[in-house]
Amino acid sequence: MSASTGVPTAVESEEPRSPGFDAATKNDAEFNKDFRHGFTTVHDVQMHYVIGGDGPQVMVLLHGWPHSWYVYRDIMASLLPGRTVIAIDLPGLGDSTGTPSSMARKALATYVHRLLDHLGYRENVQVVAHDFGVGVAYALAAQFRDQVAGLFLMDFPLVGKNLKFADFAPFSWHFSFNLQHPLAEDLVAGQVETFLSALFSPSDSGVRPASEDELAEYVRVFSRPQVLHAGFELYRDWHQDETDNAEFQESPLTIPVRMLTTVAFAPITLPALQAAAPDAIGSAVPGAGHHLVREAPDLVLTEINTFYPAP
């Protein structure tokens, strides 16, 4: 623990390989009072994470696409009382550097597991996840059951026995576009801001899914060629998730599981989740789009703290 800041000190701190990793936070004194950036290499991938707090309960935040850890920036301080909060850049994404063995969620979860193990968080970890982070969170809980105490999940179709990628691929143009290799990379390289601006168009709630600062941060990380490619690979490995998750679902989860989802996705996300965790509960958020942390932050905070009461 740093005596001057109260922020947890680094565990075997490494020199970051990603330039500009703190571009969005280096001048934010309030944020830096509570949080610090950390880097740890796992299987040749240098994992980037942001950690704060010294509470006994560990909470891990996993992002989706096209985000990074930064999607949780505005709610992280509110989660601190009684907790140690860790927002992780998934392998290959954000300011994590290196090429994972696979972007399938089973493989990504192994990196998260080993990072948490290295940091000393081997059991009773509360997990919050959005979008593809949900798939990683599920694979983490399914493979390393002693490590995960619960799953609070947001708006993601968990493929497996009861749901296939083909069932929801027509929902949005980018599901098919992102599969195109190397066409997607070739078309978006040099046009990342235009591409992300289209993805972050306002939802029915009228709230922009990304502020100007958030958009700038996502443009920065996805302008890294490895990150742009890894993000598209998330979509190309969805069929592997179908196989992996069907195997995981042979042993259903028994930990508490909660899903918040958009109204449009609710008919498929909630039943699919219950194939993995039969006692899972869930509800839709009327008027909000996919980017729930941005569009309904107060609701998300309330739901997290209800599901995971602060110590």
PDB file of C-alpha atoms in Angstrom:
ATOM      1  CA  MET A   1       0.000   0.000   0.000  1.00  0.00           C
ATOM      2  CA  SER A   2       1.403   3.401  -0.924  1.00  0.00           C
ATOM      3  CA  ALA A   3       1.650   5.551   2.195  1.00  0.00           C
ATOM      4  CA  SER A   4       1.158   8.734   0.197  1.00  0.00           C
ATOM      5  CA  THR A   5      -1.888   7.793  -1.840  1.00  0.00           C
ATOM      6  CA  GLY A   6      -3.546   4.777  -0.235  1.00  0.00           C
ATOM      7  CA  VAL A   7      -3.557   3.122  -3.673  1.00  0.00           C
ATOM      8  CA  PRO A   8      -2.400  -0.538  -3.740  1.00  0.00           C
ATOM      9  CA  THR A   9       1.230  -0.841  -4.782  1.00  0.00           C
ATOM     10  CA  ALA A  10       2.187  -2.808  -7.861  1.00  0.00           C
ATOM     11  CA  VAL A  11       2.805  -6.542  -7.712  1.00  0.00           C
ATOM     12  CA  GLU A  12       6.058  -7.133  -9.603  1.00  0.00           C
ATOM     13  CA  SER A  13       5.474  -3.944 -11.549  1.00  0.00           C
ATOM     14  CA  GLU A  14       6.507  -4.086 -15.192  1.00  0.00           C
ATOM     15  CA  GLU A  15       7.485  -1.374 -17.638  1.00  0.00           C
ATOM     16  CA  PRO A  16       4.421  -0.840 -19.876  1.00  0.00           C
ATOM     17  CA  ARG A  17       4.803  -1.833 -23.507  1.00  0.00           C
ATOM     18  CA  SER A  18       1.823   0.261 -24.617  1.00  0.00           C
ATOM     19  CA  PRO A  19       2.714   3.933 -25.109  1.00  0.00           C
ATOM     20  CA  GLY A  20       0.053   6.379 -23.988  1.00  0.00           C
ATOM     21  CA  PHE A  21      -1.661   3.874 -21.688  1.00  0.00           C
ATOM     22  CA  ASP A  22      -2.498   6.681 -19.246  1.00  0.00           C
ATOM     23  CA  ALA A  23      -3.498   9.277 -21.831  1.00  0.00           C
ATOM     24  CA  ALA A  24      -7.037   9.490 -20.458  1.00  0.00           C
ATOM     25  CA  THR A  25      -6.095   9.519 -16.762  1.00  0.00           C
ATOM     26  CA  LYS A  26      -2.672  11.114 -16.260  1.00  0.00           C
ATOM     27  CA  ASN A  27      -4.131  14.563 -15.638  1.00  0.00           C
ATOM     28  CA  ASP A  28      -7.078  13.330 -13.595  1.00  0.00           C
ATOM     29  CA  ALA A  29      -5.947  13.973 -10.018  1.00  0.00           C
ATOM     30  CA  GLU A  30      -9.183  12.698  -8.486  1.00  0.00           C
ATOM     31  CA  PHE A  31      -8.940   9.403 -10.332  1.00  0.00           C
ATOM     32  CA  ASN A  32      -5.236   8.976  -9.623  1.00  0.00           C
ATOM     33  CA  LYS A  33      -5.878   9.482  -5.921  1.00  0.00           C
ATOM     34  CA  ASP A  34      -7.804   6.194  -5.881  1.00  0.00           C
ATOM     35  CA  PHE A  35      -6.470   4.144  -8.804  1.00  0.00           C
ATOM     36  CA  ARG A  36      -3.257   3.160 -10.516  1.00  0.00           C
ATOM     37  CA  HIS A  37      -2.325   1.345 -13.733  1.00  0.00           C
ATOM     38  CA  GLY A  38      -0.654  -2.052 -13.515  1.00  0.00           C
ATOM     39  CA  PHE A  39       1.021  -4.426 -15.958  1.00  0.00           C
ATOM     40  CA  THR A  40       1.734  -8.139 -15.570  1.00  0.00           C
ATOM     41  CA  THR A  41       2.830 -10.580 -18.266  1.00  0.00           C
ATOM     42  CA  VAL A  42       0.811 -13.782 -18.627  1.00  0.00           C
ATOM     43  CA  HIS A  43       1.873 -16.265 -21.329  1.00  0.00           C
ATOM     44  CA  ASP A  44       3.698 -13.593 -23.370  1.00  0.00           C
ATOM     45  CA  VAL A  45       0.768 -11.161 -23.166  1.00  0.00           C
ATOM     46  CA  GLN A  46       1.369  -8.122 -20.990  1.00  0.00           C
ATOM     47  CA  MET A  47      -1.950  -7.621 -19.252  1.00  0.00           C
ATOM     48  CA  HIS A  48      -3.016  -4.075 -18.391  1.00  0.00           C
ATOM     49  CA  TYR A  49      -5.346  -3.399 -15.494  1.00  0.00           C
ATOM     50  CA  VAL A  50      -6.440  -0.505 -13.312  1.00  0.00           C
ATOM     51  CA  ILE A  51      -6.723  -1.171  -9.581  1.00  0.00           C
ATOM     52  CA  GLY A  52      -7.905   0.824  -6.591  1.00  0.00           C
ATOM     53  CA  GLY A  53      -9.175   0.459  -3.054  1.00  0.00           C
ATOM     54  CA  ASP A  54      -8.022  -1.755  -0.237  1.00  0.00           C
ATOM     55  CA  GLY A  55     -11.282  -3.345   0.866  1.00  0.00           C
ATOM     56  CA  PRO A  56     -11.459  -7.052   1.652  1.00  0.00           C
ATOM     57  CA  GLN A  57     -13.906  -7.831  -1.146  1.00  0.00           C
ATOM     58  CA  VAL A  58     -12.359  -8.046  -4.634  1.00  0.00           C
ATOM     59  CA  MET A  59     -14.466  -6.948  -7.610  1.00  0.00           C
ATOM     60  CA  VAL A  60     -13.267  -7.478 -11.184  1.00  0.00           C
ATOM     61  CA  LEU A  61     -14.687  -5.529 -14.135  1.00  0.00           C
ATOM     62  CA  LEU A  62     -14.508  -7.025 -17.640  1.00  0.00           C
ATOM     63  CA  HIS A  63     -15.284  -4.952 -20.727  1.00  0.00           C
ATOM     64  CA  GLY A  64     -16.619  -5.838 -24.156  1.00  0.00           C
ATOM     65  CA  TRP A  65     -16.193  -4.547 -27.721  1.00  0.00           C
ATOM     66  CA  PRO A  66     -15.463  -1.869 -28.864  1.00  0.00           C
ATOM     67  CA  HIS A  67     -14.453  -0.816 -25.363  1.00  0.00           C
ATOM     68  CA  SER A  68     -11.569  -1.125 -22.936  1.00  0.00           C
ATOM     69  CA  TRP A  69     -11.377  -0.963 -19.132  1.00  0.00           C
ATOM     70  CA  TYR A  70     -12.325   2.711 -19.591  1.00  0.00           C
ATOM     71  CA  VAL A  71     -16.006   1.857 -20.064  1.00  0.00           C
ATOM     72  CA  TYR A  72     -16.195   1.555 -16.260  1.00  0.00           C
ATOM     73  CA  ARG A  73     -14.258   4.747 -15.526  1.00  0.00           C
ATOM     74  CA  ASP A  74     -17.228   6.814 -14.293  1.00  0.00           C
ATOM     75  CA  ILE A  75     -18.590   4.230 -11.845  1.00  0.00           C
ATOM     76  CA  MET A  76     -15.370   2.774 -10.437  1.00  0.00           C
ATOM     77  CA  ALA A  77     -14.927   5.235  -7.569  1.00  0.00           C
ATOM     78  CA  SER A  78     -18.497   4.593  -6.419  1.00  0.00           C
ATOM     79  CA  LEU A  79     -17.725   0.865  -6.188  1.00  0.00           C
ATOM     80  CA  LEU A  80     -14.725   1.340  -3.880  1.00  0.00           C
ATOM     81  CA  PRO A  81     -16.183   1.369  -0.352  1.00  0.00           C
ATOM     82  CA  GLY A  82     -15.272  -1.966   1.239  1.00  0.00           C
ATOM     83  CA  ARG A  83     -13.752  -3.273  -1.982  1.00  0.00           C
ATOM     84  CA  THR A  84     -10.637  -3.623  -4.074  1.00  0.00           C
ATOM     85  CA  VAL A  85     -11.756  -2.855  -7.646  1.00  0.00           C
ATOM     86  CA  ILE A  86      -9.839  -4.111 -10.690  1.00  0.00           C
ATOM     87  CA  ALA A  87     -10.781  -3.165 -14.265  1.00  0.00           C
ATOM     88  CA  ILE A  88      -8.917  -5.375 -16.746  1.00  0.00           C
ATOM     89  CA  ASP A  89      -8.077  -4.828 -20.411  1.00  0.00           C
ATOM     90  CA  LEU A  90      -8.804  -8.215 -21.971  1.00  0.00           C
ATOM     91  CA  PRO A  91      -5.876  -9.949 -23.704  1.00  0.00           C
ATOM     92  CA  GLY A  92      -5.164  -8.362 -27.074  1.00  0.00           C
ATOM     93  CA  LEU A  93      -7.371  -5.358 -26.320  1.00  0.00           C
ATOM     94  CA  GLY A  94      -7.031  -1.921 -24.758  1.00  0.00           C
ATOM     95  CA  ASP A  95      -3.478  -1.448 -23.488  1.00  0.00           C
ATOM     96  CA  SER A  96      -2.786  -5.148 -23.040  1.00  0.00           C
ATOM     97  CA  THR A  97       0.036  -6.025 -25.427  1.00  0.00           C
ATOM     98  CA  GLY A  98       0.819  -9.266 -27.221  1.00  0.00           C
ATOM     99  CA  THR A  99      -1.069 -11.914 -29.151  1.00  0.00           C
ATOM    100  CA  PRO A 100      -3.251 -14.305 -27.130  1.00  0.00           C
ATOM    101  CA  SER A 101      -3.326 -17.951 -28.120  1.00  0.00           C
ATOM    102  CA  SER A 102      -6.965 -17.442 -29.149  1.00  0.00           C
ATOM    103  CA  MET A 103      -9.670 -14.810 -28.780  1.00  0.00           C
ATOM    104  CA  ALA A 104     -12.206 -17.502 -27.862  1.00  0.00           C
ATOM    105  CA  ARG A 105     -13.586 -16.756 -24.416  1.00  0.00           C
ATOM    106  CA  LYS A 106     -12.282 -19.993 -22.870  1.00  0.00           C
ATOM    107  CA  ALA A 107      -8.727 -18.943 -23.701  1.00  0.00           C
ATOM    108  CA  LEU A 108      -9.172 -15.309 -22.640  1.00  0.00           C
ATOM    109  CA  ALA A 109     -10.563 -16.434 -19.284  1.00  0.00           C
ATOM    110  CA  THR A 110      -7.363 -18.364 -18.626  1.00  0.00           C
ATOM    111  CA  TYR A 111      -5.350 -15.143 -18.932  1.00  0.00           C
ATOM    112  CA  VAL A 112      -7.693 -13.348 -16.537  1.00  0.00           C
ATOM    113  CA  HIS A 113      -7.475 -16.270 -14.111  1.00  0.00           C
ATOM    114  CA  ARG A 114      -3.681 -16.266 -14.137  1.00  0.00           C
ATOM    115  CA  LEU A 115      -3.523 -12.487 -13.714  1.00  0.00           C
ATOM    116  CA  LEU A 116      -5.808 -12.605 -10.682  1.00  0.00           C
ATOM    117  CA  ASP A 117      -3.867 -15.563  -9.320  1.00  0.00           C
ATOM    118  CA  HIS A 118      -0.635 -13.599  -9.696  1.00  0.00           C
ATOM    119  CA  LEU A 119      -2.157 -10.628  -7.867  1.00  0.00           C
ATOM    120  CA  GLY A 120      -3.196 -12.930  -5.034  1.00  0.00           C
ATOM    121  CA  TYR A 121      -6.956 -13.024  -5.692  1.00  0.00           C
ATOM    122  CA  ARG A 122      -7.609 -16.746  -5.860  1.00  0.00           C
ATOM    123  CA  GLU A 123     -11.118 -17.046  -4.422  1.00  0.00           C
ATOM    124  CA  ASN A 124     -14.355 -15.181  -3.704  1.00  0.00           C
ATOM    125  CA  VAL A 125     -13.929 -12.709  -6.583  1.00  0.00           C
ATOM    126  CA  GLN A 126     -17.051 -10.786  -7.587  1.00  0.00           C
ATOM    127  CA  VAL A 127     -17.218 -10.350 -11.364  1.00  0.00           C
ATOM    128  CA  VAL A 128     -19.015  -7.612 -13.320  1.00  0.00           C
ATOM    129  CA  ALA A 129     -19.016  -7.938 -17.104  1.00  0.00           C
ATOM    130  CA  HIS A 130     -20.499  -6.367 -20.206  1.00  0.00           C
ATOM    131  CA  ASP A 131     -20.744  -7.588 -23.803  1.00  0.00           C
ATOM    132  CA  PHE A 132     -17.901  -9.984 -24.698  1.00  0.00           C
ATOM    133  CA  GLY A 133     -16.700  -9.628 -21.124  1.00  0.00           C
ATOM    134  CA  VAL A 134     -19.752 -11.719 -20.224  1.00  0.00           C
ATOM    135  CA  GLY A 135     -18.440 -14.604 -22.291  1.00  0.00           C
ATOM    136  CA  VAL A 136     -15.050 -14.320 -20.581  1.00  0.00           C
ATOM    137  CA  ALA A 137     -16.682 -14.079 -17.141  1.00  0.00           C
ATOM    138  CA  TYR A 138     -18.726 -17.218 -17.771  1.00  0.00           C
ATOM    139  CA  ALA A 139     -15.700 -19.153 -19.009  1.00  0.00           C
ATOM    140  CA  LEU A 140     -13.752 -17.963 -15.955  1.00  0.00           C
ATOM    141  CA  ALA A 141     -16.455 -19.166 -13.567  1.00  0.00           C
ATOM    142  CA  ALA A 142     -16.951 -22.447 -15.433  1.00  0.00           C
ATOM    143  CA  GLN A 143     -13.246 -23.330 -15.421  1.00  0.00           C
ATOM    144  CA  PHE A 144     -12.094 -21.870 -12.092  1.00  0.00           C
ATOM    145  CA  ARG A 145     -15.067 -22.313  -9.819  1.00  0.00           C
ATOM    146  CA  ASP A 146     -13.321 -21.576  -6.545  1.00  0.00           C
ATOM    147  CA  GLN A 147     -12.141 -18.205  -7.821  1.00  0.00           C
ATOM    148  CA  VAL A 148     -15.510 -16.672  -8.710  1.00  0.00           C
ATOM    149  CA  ALA A 149     -18.184 -15.801  -6.124  1.00  0.00           C
ATOM    150  CA  GLY A 150     -20.808 -14.478  -8.536  1.00  0.00           C
ATOM    151  CA  LEU A 151     -21.496 -13.047 -11.983  1.00  0.00           C
ATOM    152  CA  PHE A 152     -23.209  -9.707 -12.631  1.00  0.00           C
ATOM    153  CA  LEU A 153     -23.638  -9.595 -16.399  1.00  0.00           C
ATOM    154  CA  MET A 154     -24.847  -7.049 -18.936  1.00  0.00           C
ATOM    155  CA  ASP A 155     -26.378  -7.532 -22.373  1.00  0.00           C
ATOM    156  CA  PHE A 156     -24.637 -10.401 -24.117  1.00  0.00           C
ATOM    157  CA  PRO A 157     -25.949 -13.547 -25.858  1.00  0.00           C
ATOM    158  CA  LEU A 158     -24.215 -16.530 -24.265  1.00  0.00           C
ATOM    159  CA  VAL A 159     -23.965 -19.173 -26.965  1.00  0.00           C
ATOM    160  CA  GLY A 160     -23.936 -22.871 -26.144  1.00  0.00           C
ATOM    161  CA  LYS A 161     -26.539 -25.610 -26.062  1.00  0.00           C
ATOM    162  CA  ASN A 162     -29.568 -23.354 -26.521  1.00  0.00           C
ATOM    163  CA  LEU A 163     -28.204 -20.462 -28.590  1.00  0.00           C
ATOM    164  CA  LYS A 164     -26.050 -20.259 -31.700  1.00  0.00           C
ATOM    165  CA  PHE A 165     -24.343 -17.294 -33.328  1.00  0.00           C
ATOM    166  CA  ALA A 166     -26.562 -17.760 -36.399  1.00  0.00           C
ATOM    167  CA  ASP A 167     -29.632 -17.114 -34.209  1.00  0.00           C
ATOM    168  CA  PHE A 168     -28.730 -13.467 -33.630  1.00  0.00           C
ATOM    169  CA  ALA A 169     -26.217 -12.613 -36.375  1.00  0.00           C
ATOM    170  CA  PRO A 170     -28.880 -10.652 -38.323  1.00  0.00           C
ATOM    171  CA  PHE A 171     -29.502  -8.285 -35.366  1.00  0.00           C
ATOM    172  CA  SER A 172     -26.774  -5.825 -36.438  1.00  0.00           C
ATOM    173  CA  TRP A 173     -24.693  -5.196 -39.539  1.00  0.00           C
ATOM    174  CA  HIS A 174     -21.412  -5.300 -37.624  1.00  0.00           C
ATOM    175  CA  PHE A 175     -21.857  -8.953 -36.629  1.00  0.00           C
ATOM    176  CA  SER A 176     -21.304  -9.949 -40.252  1.00  0.00           C
ATOM    177  CA  PHE A 177     -18.891  -7.143 -41.147  1.00  0.00           C
ATOM    178  CA  ASN A 178     -16.470  -8.001 -38.337  1.00  0.00           C
ATOM    179  CA  LEU A 179     -16.176 -11.583 -39.593  1.00  0.00           C
ATOM    180  CA  GLN A 180     -14.592 -10.460 -42.860  1.00  0.00           C
ATOM    181  CA  HIS A 181     -10.851 -11.129 -42.766  1.00  0.00           C
ATOM    182  CA  PRO A 182      -8.767  -9.241 -43.713  1.00  0.00           C
ATOM    183  CA  LEU A 183     -11.360  -6.953 -45.303  1.00  0.00           C
ATOM    184  CA  ALA A 184     -12.614  -5.493 -42.006  1.00  0.00           C
ATOM    185  CA  GLU A 185      -9.073  -4.581 -40.904  1.00  0.00           C
ATOM    186  CA  ASP A 186      -8.223  -3.170 -44.343  1.00  0.00           C
ATOM    187  CA  LEU A 187     -11.320  -0.964 -44.484  1.00  0.00           C
ATOM    188  CA  VAL A 188     -11.210   0.322 -40.904  1.00  0.00           C
ATOM    189  CA  ALA A 189      -7.454   0.927 -40.556  1.00  0.00           C
ATOM    190  CA  GLY A 190      -6.957   4.689 -40.751  1.00  0.00           C
ATOM    191  CA  GLN A 191     -10.718   5.219 -40.347  1.00  0.00           C
ATOM    192  CA  VAL A 192     -11.142   4.077 -36.754  1.00  0.00           C
ATOM    193  CA  GLU A 193     -12.852   7.250 -35.566  1.00  0.00           C
ATOM    194  CA  THR A 194     -15.399   7.111 -38.400  1.00  0.00           C
ATOM    195  CA  PHE A 195     -16.066   3.429 -37.706  1.00  0.00           C
ATOM    196  CA  LEU A 196     -16.475   3.821 -33.947  1.00  0.00           C
ATOM    197  CA  SER A 197     -18.583   6.960 -34.301  1.00  0.00           C
ATOM    198  CA  ALA A 198     -21.061   4.935 -36.349  1.00  0.00           C
ATOM    199  CA  LEU A 199     -21.168   2.221 -33.686  1.00  0.00           C
ATOM    200  CA  PHE A 200     -21.694   4.773 -30.927  1.00  0.00           C
ATOM    201  CA  SER A 201     -24.692   6.499 -32.489  1.00  0.00           C
ATOM    202  CA  PRO A 202     -27.373   7.535 -29.938  1.00  0.00           C
ATOM    203  CA  SER A 203     -29.814   4.870 -28.816  1.00  0.00           C
ATOM    204  CA  ASP A 204     -33.543   5.244 -28.266  1.00  0.00           C
ATOM    205  CA  SER A 205     -32.762   6.753 -24.857  1.00  0.00           C
ATOM    206  CA  GLY A 206     -31.190   9.762 -26.576  1.00  0.00           C
ATOM    207  CA  VAL A 207     -27.985   9.275 -24.572  1.00  0.00           C
ATOM    208  CA  ARG A 208     -24.795   9.027 -26.608  1.00  0.00           C
ATOM    209  CA  PRO A 209     -23.181   5.647 -25.859  1.00  0.00           C
ATOM    210  CA  ALA A 210     -19.766   7.330 -25.624  1.00  0.00           C
ATOM    211  CA  SER A 211     -18.774  10.841 -24.569  1.00  0.00           C
ATOM    212  CA  GLU A 212     -16.170  12.742 -26.586  1.00  0.00           C
ATOM    213  CA  ASP A 213     -13.483  11.725 -24.084  1.00  0.00           C
ATOM    214  CA  GLU A 214     -14.558   8.085 -24.195  1.00  0.00           C
ATOM    215  CA  LEU A 215     -14.629   8.054 -27.991  1.00  0.00           C
ATOM    216  CA  ALA A 216     -11.130   9.553 -28.082  1.00  0.00           C
ATOM    217  CA  GLU A 217      -9.845   6.849 -25.744  1.00  0.00           C
ATOM    218  CA  TYR A 218     -11.418   4.035 -27.764  1.00  0.00           C
ATOM    219  CA  VAL A 219     -10.061   5.528 -30.993  1.00  0.00           C
ATOM    220  CA  ARG A 220      -6.612   5.601 -29.396  1.00  0.00           C
ATOM    221  CA  VAL A 221      -6.587   1.933 -28.392  1.00  0.00           C
ATOM    222  CA  PHE A 222      -8.308   0.582 -31.518  1.00  0.00           C
ATOM    223  CA  SER A 223      -5.862   2.508 -33.683  1.00  0.00           C
ATOM    224  CA  ARG A 224      -3.266   0.013 -32.448  1.00  0.00           C
ATOM    225  CA  PRO A 225      -3.227  -2.591 -35.275  1.00  0.00           C
ATOM    226  CA  GLN A 226      -3.059  -5.544 -32.860  1.00  0.00           C
ATOM    227  CA  VAL A 227      -6.117  -4.271 -30.986  1.00  0.00           C
ATOM    228  CA  LEU A 228      -8.126  -3.624 -34.132  1.00  0.00           C
ATOM    229  CA  HIS A 229      -7.399  -7.163 -35.332  1.00  0.00           C
ATOM    230  CA  ALA A 230      -8.044  -8.772 -31.931  1.00  0.00           C
ATOM    231  CA  GLY A 231     -11.399  -7.003 -31.669  1.00  0.00           C
ATOM    232  CA  PHE A 232     -12.554  -8.460 -34.975  1.00  0.00           C
ATOM    233  CA  GLU A 233     -11.224 -11.859 -33.937  1.00  0.00           C
ATOM    234  CA  LEU A 234     -13.694 -11.861 -31.043  1.00  0.00           C
ATOM    235  CA  TYR A 235     -16.430 -12.303 -33.642  1.00  0.00           C
ATOM    236  CA  ARG A 236     -14.525 -14.867 -35.680  1.00  0.00           C
ATOM    237  CA  ASP A 237     -14.159 -17.147 -32.645  1.00  0.00           C
ATOM    238  CA  TRP A 238     -17.829 -17.174 -31.667  1.00  0.00           C
ATOM    239  CA  HIS A 239     -18.321 -20.647 -33.117  1.00  0.00           C
ATOM    240  CA  GLN A 240     -15.572 -21.975 -30.856  1.00  0.00           C
ATOM    241  CA  ASP A 241     -17.510 -20.523 -27.926  1.00  0.00           C
ATOM    242  CA  GLU A 242     -20.527 -22.580 -28.980  1.00  0.00           C
ATOM    243  CA  THR A 243     -18.496 -25.760 -28.576  1.00  0.00           C
ATOM    244  CA  ASP A 244     -16.712 -24.682 -25.394  1.00  0.00           C
ATOM    245  CA  ASN A 245     -19.832 -23.415 -23.667  1.00  0.00           C
ATOM    246  CA  ALA A 246     -21.877 -26.492 -24.540  1.00  0.00           C
ATOM    247  CA  GLU A 247     -19.222 -28.518 -22.709  1.00  0.00           C
ATOM    248  CA  PHE A 248     -19.208 -26.122 -19.744  1.00  0.00           C
ATOM    249  CA  GLN A 249     -22.996 -26.333 -19.531  1.00  0.00           C
ATOM    250  CA  GLU A 250     -22.766 -30.035 -18.731  1.00  0.00           C
ATOM    251  CA  SER A 251     -21.859 -28.789 -15.226  1.00  0.00           C
ATOM    252  CA  PRO A 252     -24.205 -25.841 -14.541  1.00  0.00           C
ATOM    253  CA  LEU A 253     -23.038 -22.960 -12.379  1.00  0.00           C
ATOM    254  CA  THR A 254     -24.434 -22.791  -8.864  1.00  0.00           C
ATOM    255  CA  ILE A 255     -23.078 -19.355  -7.887  1.00  0.00           C
ATOM    256  CA  PRO A 256     -25.418 -16.316  -7.968  1.00  0.00           C
ATOM    257  CA  VAL A 257     -25.833 -14.959 -11.511  1.00  0.00           C
ATOM    258  CA  ARG A 258     -27.706 -11.817 -12.593  1.00  0.00           C
ATOM    259  CA  MET A 259     -28.197 -10.365 -16.089  1.00  0.00           C
ATOM    260  CA  LEU A 260     -29.274  -6.866 -17.084  1.00  0.00           C
ATOM    261  CA  THR A 261     -30.198  -6.603 -20.728  1.00  0.00           C
ATOM    262  CA  THR A 262     -31.882  -4.420 -23.286  1.00  0.00           C
ATOM    263  CA  VAL A 263     -35.524  -5.056 -24.101  1.00  0.00           C
ATOM    264  CA  ALA A 264     -34.655  -6.163 -27.639  1.00  0.00           C
ATOM    265  CA  PHE A 265     -32.120  -8.761 -26.495  1.00  0.00           C
ATOM    266  CA  ALA A 266     -34.045 -10.072 -23.476  1.00  0.00           C
ATOM    267  CA  PRO A 267     -35.907 -12.869 -25.331  1.00  0.00           C
ATOM    268  CA  ILE A 268     -32.612 -14.569 -26.205  1.00  0.00           C
ATOM    269  CA  THR A 269     -30.114 -13.496 -23.518  1.00  0.00           C
ATOM    270  CA  LEU A 270     -32.013 -14.622 -20.442  1.00  0.00           C
ATOM    271  CA  PRO A 271     -33.025 -18.151 -21.588  1.00  0.00           C
ATOM    272  CA  ALA A 272     -29.522 -18.732 -22.966  1.00  0.00           C
ATOM    273  CA  LEU A 273     -27.986 -17.717 -19.649  1.00  0.00           C
ATOM    274  CA  GLN A 274     -30.177 -20.142 -17.746  1.00  0.00           C
ATOM    275  CA  ALA A 275     -28.736 -22.995 -19.801  1.00  0.00           C
ATOM    276  CA  ALA A 276     -25.437 -22.135 -18.102  1.00  0.00           C
ATOM    277  CA  ALA A 277     -26.787 -21.197 -14.677  1.00  0.00           C
ATOM    278  CA  PRO A 278     -30.321 -22.549 -14.092  1.00  0.00           C
ATOM    279  CA  ASP A 279     -30.974 -20.243 -11.126  1.00  0.00           C
ATOM    280  CA  ALA A 280     -29.813 -17.112 -12.924  1.00  0.00           C
ATOM    281  CA  ILE A 281     -32.103 -14.118 -12.728  1.00  0.00           C
ATOM    282  CA  GLY A 282     -32.407 -11.254 -15.150  1.00  0.00           C
ATOM    283  CA  SER A 283     -34.384  -8.264 -16.267  1.00  0.00           C
ATOM    284  CA  ALA A 284     -34.581  -5.827 -19.152  1.00  0.00           C
ATOM    285  CA  VAL A 285     -33.870  -2.104 -18.868  1.00  0.00           C
ATOM    286  CA  PRO A 286     -36.615  -0.176 -20.705  1.00  0.00           C
ATOM    287  CA  GLY A 287     -35.429   2.775 -22.749  1.00  0.00           C
ATOM    288  CA  ALA A 288     -31.728   1.931 -22.585  1.00  0.00           C
ATOM    289  CA  GLY A 289     -29.541   0.653 -25.389  1.00  0.00           C
ATOM    290  CA  HIS A 290     -26.680  -1.817 -25.342  1.00  0.00           C
ATOM    291  CA  HIS A 291     -24.194   0.475 -23.592  1.00  0.00           C
ATOM    292  CA  LEU A 292     -25.805   0.195 -20.168  1.00  0.00           C
ATOM    293  CA  VAL A 293     -22.905   1.515 -18.073  1.00  0.00           C
ATOM    294  CA  ARG A 294     -22.988   4.749 -20.058  1.00  0.00           C
ATOM    295  CA  GLU A 295     -26.737   5.012 -20.643  1.00  0.00           C
ATOM    296  CA  ALA A 296     -28.012   3.982 -17.215  1.00  0.00           C
ATOM    297  CA  PRO A 297     -25.064   4.359 -14.772  1.00  0.00           C
ATOM    298  CA  ASP A 298     -27.160   5.010 -11.660  1.00  0.00           C
ATOM    299  CA  LEU A 299     -29.291   1.938 -12.320  1.00  0.00           C
ATOM    300  CA  VAL A 300     -26.223  -0.194 -13.002  1.00  0.00           C
ATOM    301  CA  LEU A 301     -24.576   0.947  -9.751  1.00  0.00           C
ATOM    302  CA  THR A 302     -27.722   0.249  -7.768  1.00  0.00           C
ATOM    303  CA  GLU A 303     -28.087  -3.191  -9.314  1.00  0.00           C
ATOM    304  CA  ILE A 304     -24.426  -4.083  -8.696  1.00  0.00           C
ATOM    305  CA  ASN A 305     -24.599  -3.017  -5.059  1.00  0.00           C
ATOM    306  CA  THR A 306     -27.863  -4.880  -4.555  1.00  0.00           C
ATOM    307  CA  PHE A 307     -26.476  -8.055  -6.077  1.00  0.00           C
ATOM    308  CA  TYR A 308     -23.114  -7.642  -4.335  1.00  0.00           C
ATOM    309  CA  PRO A 309     -23.824  -5.803  -1.047  1.00  0.00           C
ATOM    310  CA  ALA A 310     -20.768  -3.806  -0.006  1.00  0.00           C
ATOM    311  CA  PRO A 311     -18.951  -5.318   3.003  1.00  0.00           C
TER     312      PRO A 311
END
